[in-house]
Tab-separated table of C-alpha atoms and ligand atoms in Angstrom:
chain	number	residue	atom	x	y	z
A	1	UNK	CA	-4.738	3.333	-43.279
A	2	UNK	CA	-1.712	1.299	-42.565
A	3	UNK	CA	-1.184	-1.257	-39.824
A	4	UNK	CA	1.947	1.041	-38.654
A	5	UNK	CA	-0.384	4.493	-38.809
A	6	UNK	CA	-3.218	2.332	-36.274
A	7	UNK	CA	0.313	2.073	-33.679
A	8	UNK	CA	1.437	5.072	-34.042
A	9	UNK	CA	-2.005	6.838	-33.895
A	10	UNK	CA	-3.245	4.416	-30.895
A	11	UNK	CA	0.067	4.801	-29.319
A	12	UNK	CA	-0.608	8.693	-29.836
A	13	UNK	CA	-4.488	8.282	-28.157
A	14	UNK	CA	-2.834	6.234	-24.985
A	15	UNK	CA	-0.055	8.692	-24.221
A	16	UNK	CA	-2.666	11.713	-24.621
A	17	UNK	CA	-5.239	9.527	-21.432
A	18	UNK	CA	-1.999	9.202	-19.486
A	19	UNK	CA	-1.845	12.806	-18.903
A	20	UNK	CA	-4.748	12.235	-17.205
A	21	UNK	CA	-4.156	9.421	-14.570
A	22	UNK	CA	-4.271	10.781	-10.823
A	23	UNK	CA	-6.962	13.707	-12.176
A	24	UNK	CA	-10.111	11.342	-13.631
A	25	UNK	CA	-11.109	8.891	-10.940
A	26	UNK	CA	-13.712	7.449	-10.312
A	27	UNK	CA	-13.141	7.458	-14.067
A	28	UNK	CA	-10.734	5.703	-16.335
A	29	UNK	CA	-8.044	8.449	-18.136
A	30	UNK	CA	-8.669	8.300	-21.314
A	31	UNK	CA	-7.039	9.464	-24.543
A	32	UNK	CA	-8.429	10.246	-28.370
A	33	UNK	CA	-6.860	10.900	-31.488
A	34	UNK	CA	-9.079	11.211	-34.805
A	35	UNK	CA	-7.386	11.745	-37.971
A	36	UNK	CA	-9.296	12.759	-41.618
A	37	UNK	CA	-6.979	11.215	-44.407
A	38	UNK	CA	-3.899	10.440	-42.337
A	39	UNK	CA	-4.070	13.825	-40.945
A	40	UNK	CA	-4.799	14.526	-36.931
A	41	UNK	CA	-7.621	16.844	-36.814
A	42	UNK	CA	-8.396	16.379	-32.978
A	43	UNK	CA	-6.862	15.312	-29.776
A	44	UNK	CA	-8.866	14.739	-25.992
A	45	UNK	CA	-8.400	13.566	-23.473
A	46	UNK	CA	-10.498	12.752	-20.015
A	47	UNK	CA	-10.796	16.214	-17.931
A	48	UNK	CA	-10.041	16.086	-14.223
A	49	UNK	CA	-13.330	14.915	-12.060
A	50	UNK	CA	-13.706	12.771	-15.373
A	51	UNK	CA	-15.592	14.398	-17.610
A	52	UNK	CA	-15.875	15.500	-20.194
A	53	UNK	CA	-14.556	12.225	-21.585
A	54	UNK	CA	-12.315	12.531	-24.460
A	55	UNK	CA	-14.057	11.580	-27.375
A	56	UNK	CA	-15.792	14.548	-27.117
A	57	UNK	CA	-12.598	16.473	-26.138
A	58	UNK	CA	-11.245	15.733	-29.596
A	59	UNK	CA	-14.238	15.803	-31.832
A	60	UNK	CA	-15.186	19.332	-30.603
A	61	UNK	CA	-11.653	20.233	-32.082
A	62	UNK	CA	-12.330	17.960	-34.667
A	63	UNK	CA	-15.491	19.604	-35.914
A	64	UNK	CA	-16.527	19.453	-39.227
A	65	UNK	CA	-13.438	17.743	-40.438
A	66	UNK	CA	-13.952	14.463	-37.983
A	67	UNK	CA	-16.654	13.251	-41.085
A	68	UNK	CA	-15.597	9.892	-42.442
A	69	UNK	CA	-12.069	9.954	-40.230
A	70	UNK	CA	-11.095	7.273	-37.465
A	71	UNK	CA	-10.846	7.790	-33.790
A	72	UNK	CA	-7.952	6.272	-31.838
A	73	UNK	CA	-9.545	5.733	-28.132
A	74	UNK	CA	-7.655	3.986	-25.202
A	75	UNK	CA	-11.228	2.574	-24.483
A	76	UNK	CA	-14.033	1.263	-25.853
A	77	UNK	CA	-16.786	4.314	-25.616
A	78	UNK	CA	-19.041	4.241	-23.275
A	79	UNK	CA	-22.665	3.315	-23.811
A	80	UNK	CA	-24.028	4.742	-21.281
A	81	UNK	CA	-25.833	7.928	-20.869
A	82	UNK	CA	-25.023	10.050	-17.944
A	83	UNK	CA	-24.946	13.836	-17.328
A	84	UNK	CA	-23.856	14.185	-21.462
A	85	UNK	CA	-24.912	11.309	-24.074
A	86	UNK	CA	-23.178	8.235	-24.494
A	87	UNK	CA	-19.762	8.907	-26.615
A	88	UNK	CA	-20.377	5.716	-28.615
A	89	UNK	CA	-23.589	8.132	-29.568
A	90	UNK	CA	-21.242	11.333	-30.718
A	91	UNK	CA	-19.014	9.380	-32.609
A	92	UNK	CA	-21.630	8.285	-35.009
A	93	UNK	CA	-23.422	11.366	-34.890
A	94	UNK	CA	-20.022	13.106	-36.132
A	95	UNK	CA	-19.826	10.443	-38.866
A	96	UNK	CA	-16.730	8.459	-37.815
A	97	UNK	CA	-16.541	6.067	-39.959
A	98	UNK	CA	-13.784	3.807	-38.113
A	99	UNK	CA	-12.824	3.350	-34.285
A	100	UNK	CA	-9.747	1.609	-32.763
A	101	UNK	CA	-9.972	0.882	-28.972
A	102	UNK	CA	-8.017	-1.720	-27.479
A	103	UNK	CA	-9.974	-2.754	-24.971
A	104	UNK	CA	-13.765	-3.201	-23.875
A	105	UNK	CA	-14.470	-0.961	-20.555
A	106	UNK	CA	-15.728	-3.846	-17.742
A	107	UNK	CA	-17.865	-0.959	-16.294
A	108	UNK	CA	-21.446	-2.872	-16.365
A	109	UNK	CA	-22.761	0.146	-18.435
A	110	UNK	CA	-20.680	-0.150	-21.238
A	111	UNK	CA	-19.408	-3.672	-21.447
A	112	UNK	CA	-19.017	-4.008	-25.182
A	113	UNK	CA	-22.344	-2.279	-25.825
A	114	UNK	CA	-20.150	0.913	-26.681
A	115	UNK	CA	-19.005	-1.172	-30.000
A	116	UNK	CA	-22.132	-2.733	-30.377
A	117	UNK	CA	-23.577	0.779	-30.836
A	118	UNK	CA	-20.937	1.923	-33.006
A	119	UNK	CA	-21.260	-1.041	-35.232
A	120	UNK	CA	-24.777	-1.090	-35.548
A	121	UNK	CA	-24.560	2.369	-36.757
A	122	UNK	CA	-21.774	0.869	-39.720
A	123	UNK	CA	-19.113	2.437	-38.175
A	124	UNK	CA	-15.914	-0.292	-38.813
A	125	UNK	CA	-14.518	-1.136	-35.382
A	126	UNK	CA	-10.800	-2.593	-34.424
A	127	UNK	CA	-9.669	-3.920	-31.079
A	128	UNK	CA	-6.927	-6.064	-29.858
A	129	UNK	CA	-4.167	-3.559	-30.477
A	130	UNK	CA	-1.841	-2.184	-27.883
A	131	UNK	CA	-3.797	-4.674	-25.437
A	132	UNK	CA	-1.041	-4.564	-22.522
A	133	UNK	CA	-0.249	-1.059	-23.070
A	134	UNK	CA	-4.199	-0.466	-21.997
A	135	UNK	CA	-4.105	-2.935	-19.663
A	136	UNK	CA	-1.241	-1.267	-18.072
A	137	UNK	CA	-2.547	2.363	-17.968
A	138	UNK	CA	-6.489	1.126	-17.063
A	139	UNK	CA	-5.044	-0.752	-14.152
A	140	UNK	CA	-6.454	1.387	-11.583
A	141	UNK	CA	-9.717	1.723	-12.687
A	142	UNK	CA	-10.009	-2.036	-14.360
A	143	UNK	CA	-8.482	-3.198	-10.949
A	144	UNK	CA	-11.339	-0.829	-8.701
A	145	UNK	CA	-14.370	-1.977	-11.173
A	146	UNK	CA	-13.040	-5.659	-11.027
A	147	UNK	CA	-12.216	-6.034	-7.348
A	148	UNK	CA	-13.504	-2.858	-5.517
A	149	UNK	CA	-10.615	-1.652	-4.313
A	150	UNK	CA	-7.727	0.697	-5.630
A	151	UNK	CA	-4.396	0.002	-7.337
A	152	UNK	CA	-1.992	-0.226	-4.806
A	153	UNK	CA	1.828	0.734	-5.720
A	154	UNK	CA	3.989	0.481	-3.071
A	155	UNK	CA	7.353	3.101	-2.659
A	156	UNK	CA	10.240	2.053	-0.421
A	157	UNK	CA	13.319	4.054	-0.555
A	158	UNK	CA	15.930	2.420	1.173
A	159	UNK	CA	19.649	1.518	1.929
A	160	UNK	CA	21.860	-0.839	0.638
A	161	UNK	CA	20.774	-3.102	3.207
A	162	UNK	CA	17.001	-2.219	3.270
A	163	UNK	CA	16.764	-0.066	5.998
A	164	UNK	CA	14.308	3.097	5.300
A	165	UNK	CA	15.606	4.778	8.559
A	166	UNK	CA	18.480	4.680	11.345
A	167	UNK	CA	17.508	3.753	14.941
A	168	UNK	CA	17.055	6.972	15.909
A	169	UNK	CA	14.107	7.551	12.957
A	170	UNK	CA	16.385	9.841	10.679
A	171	UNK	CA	15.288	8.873	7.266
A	172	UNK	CA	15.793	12.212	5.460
A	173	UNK	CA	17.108	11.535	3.411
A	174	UNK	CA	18.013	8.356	2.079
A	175	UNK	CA	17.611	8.942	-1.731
A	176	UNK	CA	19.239	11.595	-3.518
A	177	UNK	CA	17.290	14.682	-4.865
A	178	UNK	CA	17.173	13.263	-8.290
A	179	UNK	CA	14.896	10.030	-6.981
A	180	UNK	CA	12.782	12.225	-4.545
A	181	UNK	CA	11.943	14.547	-7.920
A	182	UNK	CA	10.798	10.762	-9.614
A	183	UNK	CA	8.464	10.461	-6.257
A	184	UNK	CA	7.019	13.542	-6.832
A	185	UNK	CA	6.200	12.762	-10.499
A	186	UNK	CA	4.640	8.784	-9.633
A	187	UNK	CA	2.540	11.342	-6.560
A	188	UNK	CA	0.918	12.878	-9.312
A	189	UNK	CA	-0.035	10.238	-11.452
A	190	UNK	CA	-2.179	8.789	-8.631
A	191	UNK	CA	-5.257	9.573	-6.984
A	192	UNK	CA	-3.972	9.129	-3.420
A	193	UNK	CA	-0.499	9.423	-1.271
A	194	UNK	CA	-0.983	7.210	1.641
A	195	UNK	CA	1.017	6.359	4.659
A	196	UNK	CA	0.809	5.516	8.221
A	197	UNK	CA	0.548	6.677	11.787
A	198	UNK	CA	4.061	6.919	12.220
A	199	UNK	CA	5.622	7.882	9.319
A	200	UNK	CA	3.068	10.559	10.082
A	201	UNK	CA	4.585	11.161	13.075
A	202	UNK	CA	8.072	10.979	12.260
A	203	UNK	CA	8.471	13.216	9.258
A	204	UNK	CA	5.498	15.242	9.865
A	205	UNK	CA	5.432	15.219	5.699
A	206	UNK	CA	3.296	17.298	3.291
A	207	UNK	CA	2.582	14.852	1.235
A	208	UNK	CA	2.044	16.903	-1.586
A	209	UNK	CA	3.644	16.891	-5.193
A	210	UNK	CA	5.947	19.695	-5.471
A	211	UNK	CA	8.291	21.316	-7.893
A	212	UNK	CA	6.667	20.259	-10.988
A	213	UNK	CA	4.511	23.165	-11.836
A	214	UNK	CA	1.301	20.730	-11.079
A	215	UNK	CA	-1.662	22.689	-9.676
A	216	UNK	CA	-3.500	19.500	-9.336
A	217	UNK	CA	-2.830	17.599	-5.529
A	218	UNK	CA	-3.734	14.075	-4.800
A	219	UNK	CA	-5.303	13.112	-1.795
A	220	UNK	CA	-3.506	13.123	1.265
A	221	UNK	CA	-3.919	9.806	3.340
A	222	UNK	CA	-2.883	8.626	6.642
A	223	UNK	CA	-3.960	5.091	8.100
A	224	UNK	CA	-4.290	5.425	11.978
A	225	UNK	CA	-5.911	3.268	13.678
A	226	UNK	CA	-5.990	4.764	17.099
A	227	UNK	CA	-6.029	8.683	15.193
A	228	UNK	CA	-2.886	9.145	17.452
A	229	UNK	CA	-1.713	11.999	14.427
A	230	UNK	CA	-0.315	14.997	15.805
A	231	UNK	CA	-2.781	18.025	16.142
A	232	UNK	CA	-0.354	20.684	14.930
A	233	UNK	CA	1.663	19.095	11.960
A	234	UNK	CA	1.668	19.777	8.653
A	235	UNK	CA	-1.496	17.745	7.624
A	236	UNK	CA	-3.626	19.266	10.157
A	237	UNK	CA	-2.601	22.716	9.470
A	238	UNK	CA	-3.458	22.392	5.989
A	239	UNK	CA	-6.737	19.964	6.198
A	240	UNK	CA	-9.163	22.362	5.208
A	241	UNK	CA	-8.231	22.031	1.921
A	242	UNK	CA	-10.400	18.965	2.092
A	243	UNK	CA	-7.501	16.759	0.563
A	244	UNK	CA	-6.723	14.990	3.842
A	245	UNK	CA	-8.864	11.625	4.435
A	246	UNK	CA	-8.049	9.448	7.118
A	247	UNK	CA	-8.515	5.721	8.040
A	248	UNK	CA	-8.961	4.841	11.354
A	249	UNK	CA	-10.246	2.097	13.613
A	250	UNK	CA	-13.672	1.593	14.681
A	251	UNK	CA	-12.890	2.263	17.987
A	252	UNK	CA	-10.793	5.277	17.613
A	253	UNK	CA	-11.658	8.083	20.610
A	254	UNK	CA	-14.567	10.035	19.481
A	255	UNK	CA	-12.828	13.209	20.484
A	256	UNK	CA	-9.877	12.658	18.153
A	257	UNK	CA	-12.610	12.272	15.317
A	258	UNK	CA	-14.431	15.488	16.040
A	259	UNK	CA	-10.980	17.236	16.201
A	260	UNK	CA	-9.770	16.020	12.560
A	261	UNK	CA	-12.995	16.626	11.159
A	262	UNK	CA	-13.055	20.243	12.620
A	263	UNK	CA	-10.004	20.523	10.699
A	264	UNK	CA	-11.052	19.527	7.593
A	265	UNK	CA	-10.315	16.022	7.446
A	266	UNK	CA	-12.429	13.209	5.409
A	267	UNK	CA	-12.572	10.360	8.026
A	268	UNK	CA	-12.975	6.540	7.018
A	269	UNK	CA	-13.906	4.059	9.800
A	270	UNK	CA	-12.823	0.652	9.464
A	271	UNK	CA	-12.331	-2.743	11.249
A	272	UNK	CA	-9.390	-2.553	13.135
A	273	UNK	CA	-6.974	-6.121	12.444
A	274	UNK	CA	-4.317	-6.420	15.518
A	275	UNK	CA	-2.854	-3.134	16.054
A	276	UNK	CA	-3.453	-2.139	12.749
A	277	UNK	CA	-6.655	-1.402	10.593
A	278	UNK	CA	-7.390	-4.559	8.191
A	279	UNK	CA	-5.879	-3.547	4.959
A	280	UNK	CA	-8.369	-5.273	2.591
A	281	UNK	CA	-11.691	-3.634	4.103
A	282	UNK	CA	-9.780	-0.294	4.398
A	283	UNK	CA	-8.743	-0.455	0.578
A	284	UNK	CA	-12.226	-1.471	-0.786
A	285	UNK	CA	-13.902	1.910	1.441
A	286	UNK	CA	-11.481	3.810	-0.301
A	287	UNK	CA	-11.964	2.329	-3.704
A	288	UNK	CA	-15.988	2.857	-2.799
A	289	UNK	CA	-14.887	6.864	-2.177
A	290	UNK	CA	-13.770	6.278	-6.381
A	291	UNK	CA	-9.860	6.102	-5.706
A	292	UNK	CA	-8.525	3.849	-8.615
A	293	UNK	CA	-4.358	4.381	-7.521
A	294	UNK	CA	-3.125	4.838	-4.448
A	295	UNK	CA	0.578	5.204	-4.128
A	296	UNK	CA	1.636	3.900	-0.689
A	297	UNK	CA	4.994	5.700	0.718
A	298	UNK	CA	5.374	3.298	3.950
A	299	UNK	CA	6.103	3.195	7.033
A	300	UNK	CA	6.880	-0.254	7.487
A	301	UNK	CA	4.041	-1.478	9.062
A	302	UNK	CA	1.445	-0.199	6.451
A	303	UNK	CA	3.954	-1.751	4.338
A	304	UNK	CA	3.887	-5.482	5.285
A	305	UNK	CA	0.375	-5.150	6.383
A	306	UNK	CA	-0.173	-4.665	2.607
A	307	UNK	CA	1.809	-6.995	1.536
A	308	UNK	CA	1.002	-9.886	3.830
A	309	UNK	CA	-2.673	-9.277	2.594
A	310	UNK	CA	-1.333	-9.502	-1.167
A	311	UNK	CA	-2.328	-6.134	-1.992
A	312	UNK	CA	0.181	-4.555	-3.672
A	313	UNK	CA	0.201	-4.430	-7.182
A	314	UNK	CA	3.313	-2.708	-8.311
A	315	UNK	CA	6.350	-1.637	-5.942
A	316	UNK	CA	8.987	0.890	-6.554
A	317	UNK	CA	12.158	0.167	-5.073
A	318	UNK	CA	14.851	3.743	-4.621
A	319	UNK	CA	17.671	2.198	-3.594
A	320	UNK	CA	20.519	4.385	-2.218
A	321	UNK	CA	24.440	3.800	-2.104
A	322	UNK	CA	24.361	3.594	1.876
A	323	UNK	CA	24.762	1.735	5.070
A	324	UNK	CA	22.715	1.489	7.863
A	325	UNK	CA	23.106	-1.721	9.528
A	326	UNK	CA	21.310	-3.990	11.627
A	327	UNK	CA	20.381	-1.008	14.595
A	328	UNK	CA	18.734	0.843	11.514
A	329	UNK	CA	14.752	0.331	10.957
A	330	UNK	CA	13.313	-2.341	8.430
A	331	UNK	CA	11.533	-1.465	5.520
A	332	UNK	CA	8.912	-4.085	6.926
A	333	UNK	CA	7.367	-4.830	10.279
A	334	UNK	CA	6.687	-8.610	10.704
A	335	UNK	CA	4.700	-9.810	8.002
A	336	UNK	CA	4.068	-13.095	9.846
A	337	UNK	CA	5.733	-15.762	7.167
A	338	UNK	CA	7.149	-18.900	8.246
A	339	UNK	CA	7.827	-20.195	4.571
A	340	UNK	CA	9.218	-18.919	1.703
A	341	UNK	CA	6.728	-20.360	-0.344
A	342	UNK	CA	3.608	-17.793	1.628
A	343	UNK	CA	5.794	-14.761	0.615
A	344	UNK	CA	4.526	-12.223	-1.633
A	345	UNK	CA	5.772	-12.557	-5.186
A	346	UNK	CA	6.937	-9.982	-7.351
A	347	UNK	CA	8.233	-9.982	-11.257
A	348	UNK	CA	10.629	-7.122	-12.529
A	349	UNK	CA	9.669	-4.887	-14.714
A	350	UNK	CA	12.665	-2.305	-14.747
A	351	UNK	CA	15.780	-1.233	-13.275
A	352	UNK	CA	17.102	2.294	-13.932
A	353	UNK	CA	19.985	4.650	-12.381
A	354	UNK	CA	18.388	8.077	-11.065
A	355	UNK	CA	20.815	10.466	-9.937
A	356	UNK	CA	23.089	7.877	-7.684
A	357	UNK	CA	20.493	5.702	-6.539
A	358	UNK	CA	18.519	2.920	-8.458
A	359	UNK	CA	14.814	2.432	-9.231
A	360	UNK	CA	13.239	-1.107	-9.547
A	361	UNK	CA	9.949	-1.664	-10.668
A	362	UNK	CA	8.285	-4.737	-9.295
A	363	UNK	CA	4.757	-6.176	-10.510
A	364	UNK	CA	2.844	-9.066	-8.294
A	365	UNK	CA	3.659	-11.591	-10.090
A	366	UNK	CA	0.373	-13.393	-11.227
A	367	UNK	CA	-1.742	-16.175	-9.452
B	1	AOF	C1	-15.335	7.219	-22.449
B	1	AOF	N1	-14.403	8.186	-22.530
B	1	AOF	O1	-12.928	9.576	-21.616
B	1	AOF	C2	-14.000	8.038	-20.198
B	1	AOF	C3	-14.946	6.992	-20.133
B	1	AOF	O2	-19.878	9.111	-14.818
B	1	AOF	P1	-19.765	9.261	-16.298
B	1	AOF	O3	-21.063	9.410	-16.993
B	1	AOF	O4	-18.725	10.275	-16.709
B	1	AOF	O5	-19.226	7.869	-16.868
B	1	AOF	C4	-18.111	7.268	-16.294
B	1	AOF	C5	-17.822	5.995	-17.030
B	1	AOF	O6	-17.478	6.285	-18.388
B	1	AOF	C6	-16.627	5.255	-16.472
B	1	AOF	O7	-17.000	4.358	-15.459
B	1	AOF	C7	-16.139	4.517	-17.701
B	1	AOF	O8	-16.935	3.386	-17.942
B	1	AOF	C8	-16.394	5.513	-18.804
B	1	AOF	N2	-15.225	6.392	-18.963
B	1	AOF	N3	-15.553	6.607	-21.260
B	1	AOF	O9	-15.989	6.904	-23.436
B	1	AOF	C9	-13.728	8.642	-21.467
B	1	AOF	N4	-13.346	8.504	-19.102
B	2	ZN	ZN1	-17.766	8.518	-22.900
């Protein structure tokens, strides 16, 4: 096997696990190639709720043939042994004779013991390849099993001059069809939507991913502290699907909670901050419910509440070819700075037309 065929194979397993990110948590998404003599004789990857995982996704198409062939995993196996045995366990038993994983998985039960127990069977194992690529696509669940909380991406779609509404609250819309379609593909490669009170209010949104023949929703979430959402919108009307869960203060009215709850809702109490509910607390309850992405839409105060906490990982910035001027609303509420040098940091990682607006991709920039 060839240093090229271990890319392109490995490149191969981590595009398969990325068709499963917003479908797997609490679990990682996961993706396997093996190949027999240069040939692919099974592909898996991790099924939505998380199992099965997909080693054994691509060695049951594998069968017979998987004997003495390599498997391309976008993590190490686990170890561990759960409602099915460990995978580290079915790869020997299938007689792999060679793994390539990137990356060890932190979770506590695997931790490197996954290629421990591969190589103290004999099987050959290779890591280190593709590290950033893994890095990358593990970051929600990497970031929850690290730091107990959620990735956090942040969307603002917004006007030349970085206004997300006019002063009347019109905001739809401010990005062109083309960009909203992009929206509704990032929707479904998280666990979670999320926004706040009054965006909820406002645009009385869905919140669901549309138009791209996905049968698969993410959770819905709205952040309220005082549960001031109206009764009759579009969320409530539709909460008994169980995908709406909302975060609210401590002290939110008691009757409010009962209502939401009759409808359907999932409710999270946390400790209120100001007028808000803290953001850090709130994020590591819903990383404890097993979301590993959340993919924040606004408003602006949800929006600088997570940033001024320095809890957004990744933003994605629509811009649109329009005006709205000073009278028009911010794409932040106060975030409380008073140097430039206590401002949230962020590197670029892309800039691409869509339709006739522009999308930037933003990382935190490290430390
Ligand atoms: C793999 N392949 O496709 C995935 C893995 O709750 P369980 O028993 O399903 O185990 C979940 C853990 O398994 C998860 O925390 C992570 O460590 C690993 N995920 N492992 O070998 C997979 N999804
Ligand atoms: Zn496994």
């Amino acid at each position: 096997m060839t240093a090229q065929d271990d890319d392109r194979f490995l490149g191969l397993a981590l595009s398969l696990g990325r068709r499963g990110l917003g479908r797997t948590a609490p679990n990682p998404a996961v993706g396997c190639v093996i190949t027999r003599a240069g040939r692919i004789v099974g592909r898996g990857w991790t099924q939505p709720g998380g199992r099965p995982h997909a080693e054994v996704m691509a060695l049951a198409q594998a069968g017979a043939a998987a004997r003495g062939g390599t498997a391309y995993v976008s993590l190490e196996p686990c170890a561990h042994h759960g409602k099915t045995p460990p995978c580290a366990e079915a790869l020997i038993a299938a007689g792999i004779a060679r793994v390539v994983a990137p990356i060890e998985d932190i979770d506590t039960r695997v931790g490197g013991a996954g290629f421990a127990m591969l190589r103290a069977a004999g099987v050959e194992v290779t890591t280190g390849l593709r590290v950033a690529e893994a890095m990358e696509d593990h970051a929600g669940f990497l970031i929850n099993r690290e730091h107990g909380r959620p990735l956090v991406t942040l969307k603002l779609a917004l006007s030349l001059d970085g206004r997300i509404a006019t002063a009347t609250g019109e905001s739809q819309w401010i990005t062109g069809p083309e960009a909203r379609r992009q929206v509704h593909a990032m929707r479904a490669r998280h666990d979670a939507v999320m926004v706040g009170a009054g965006t909820a209010r406002a645009d009385d949104p869905a919140l669901t991913v549309r138009d791209l023949g996905i049968s698969h929703q993410p959770v819905r979430l709205v952040v309220s502290r005082r549960l001031d959402l109206p009764l009759m919108g579009q969320l409530a009307r539709t909460a008994a699907d169980g995908t709406v869960w909302i975060c609210h203060g401590r002290d939110a009215d008691p009757q409010l909670i009962e209502a939401w709850q009759g409808l359907g809702a999932r409710l999270i109490a946390v400790e209120g901050r100001g007028r808000q509910v803290d953001p850090a607390p709130m994020l590591t309850a819903l990383g404890a419910a097993g979301l590993t992405r959340v993919f924040c839409e606004g408003g602006g105060a949800l929006a600088a509440s997570l940033l001024g906490a320095d809890l957004v990982d990744r933003l994605v910035v629509m811009g649109a070819g329009l005006a709205l001027g000073a009278e028009g609303q911010p794409a932040l509420g106060a975030m409380g700075l008073d140097r430039l040098a206590e401002a949230p940091r962020f590197t670029l990682r892309d800039t691409r037309p869509c339709g006739g607006d522009v999308i930037t991709l933003w990382d935190r920039a490290p430390g």
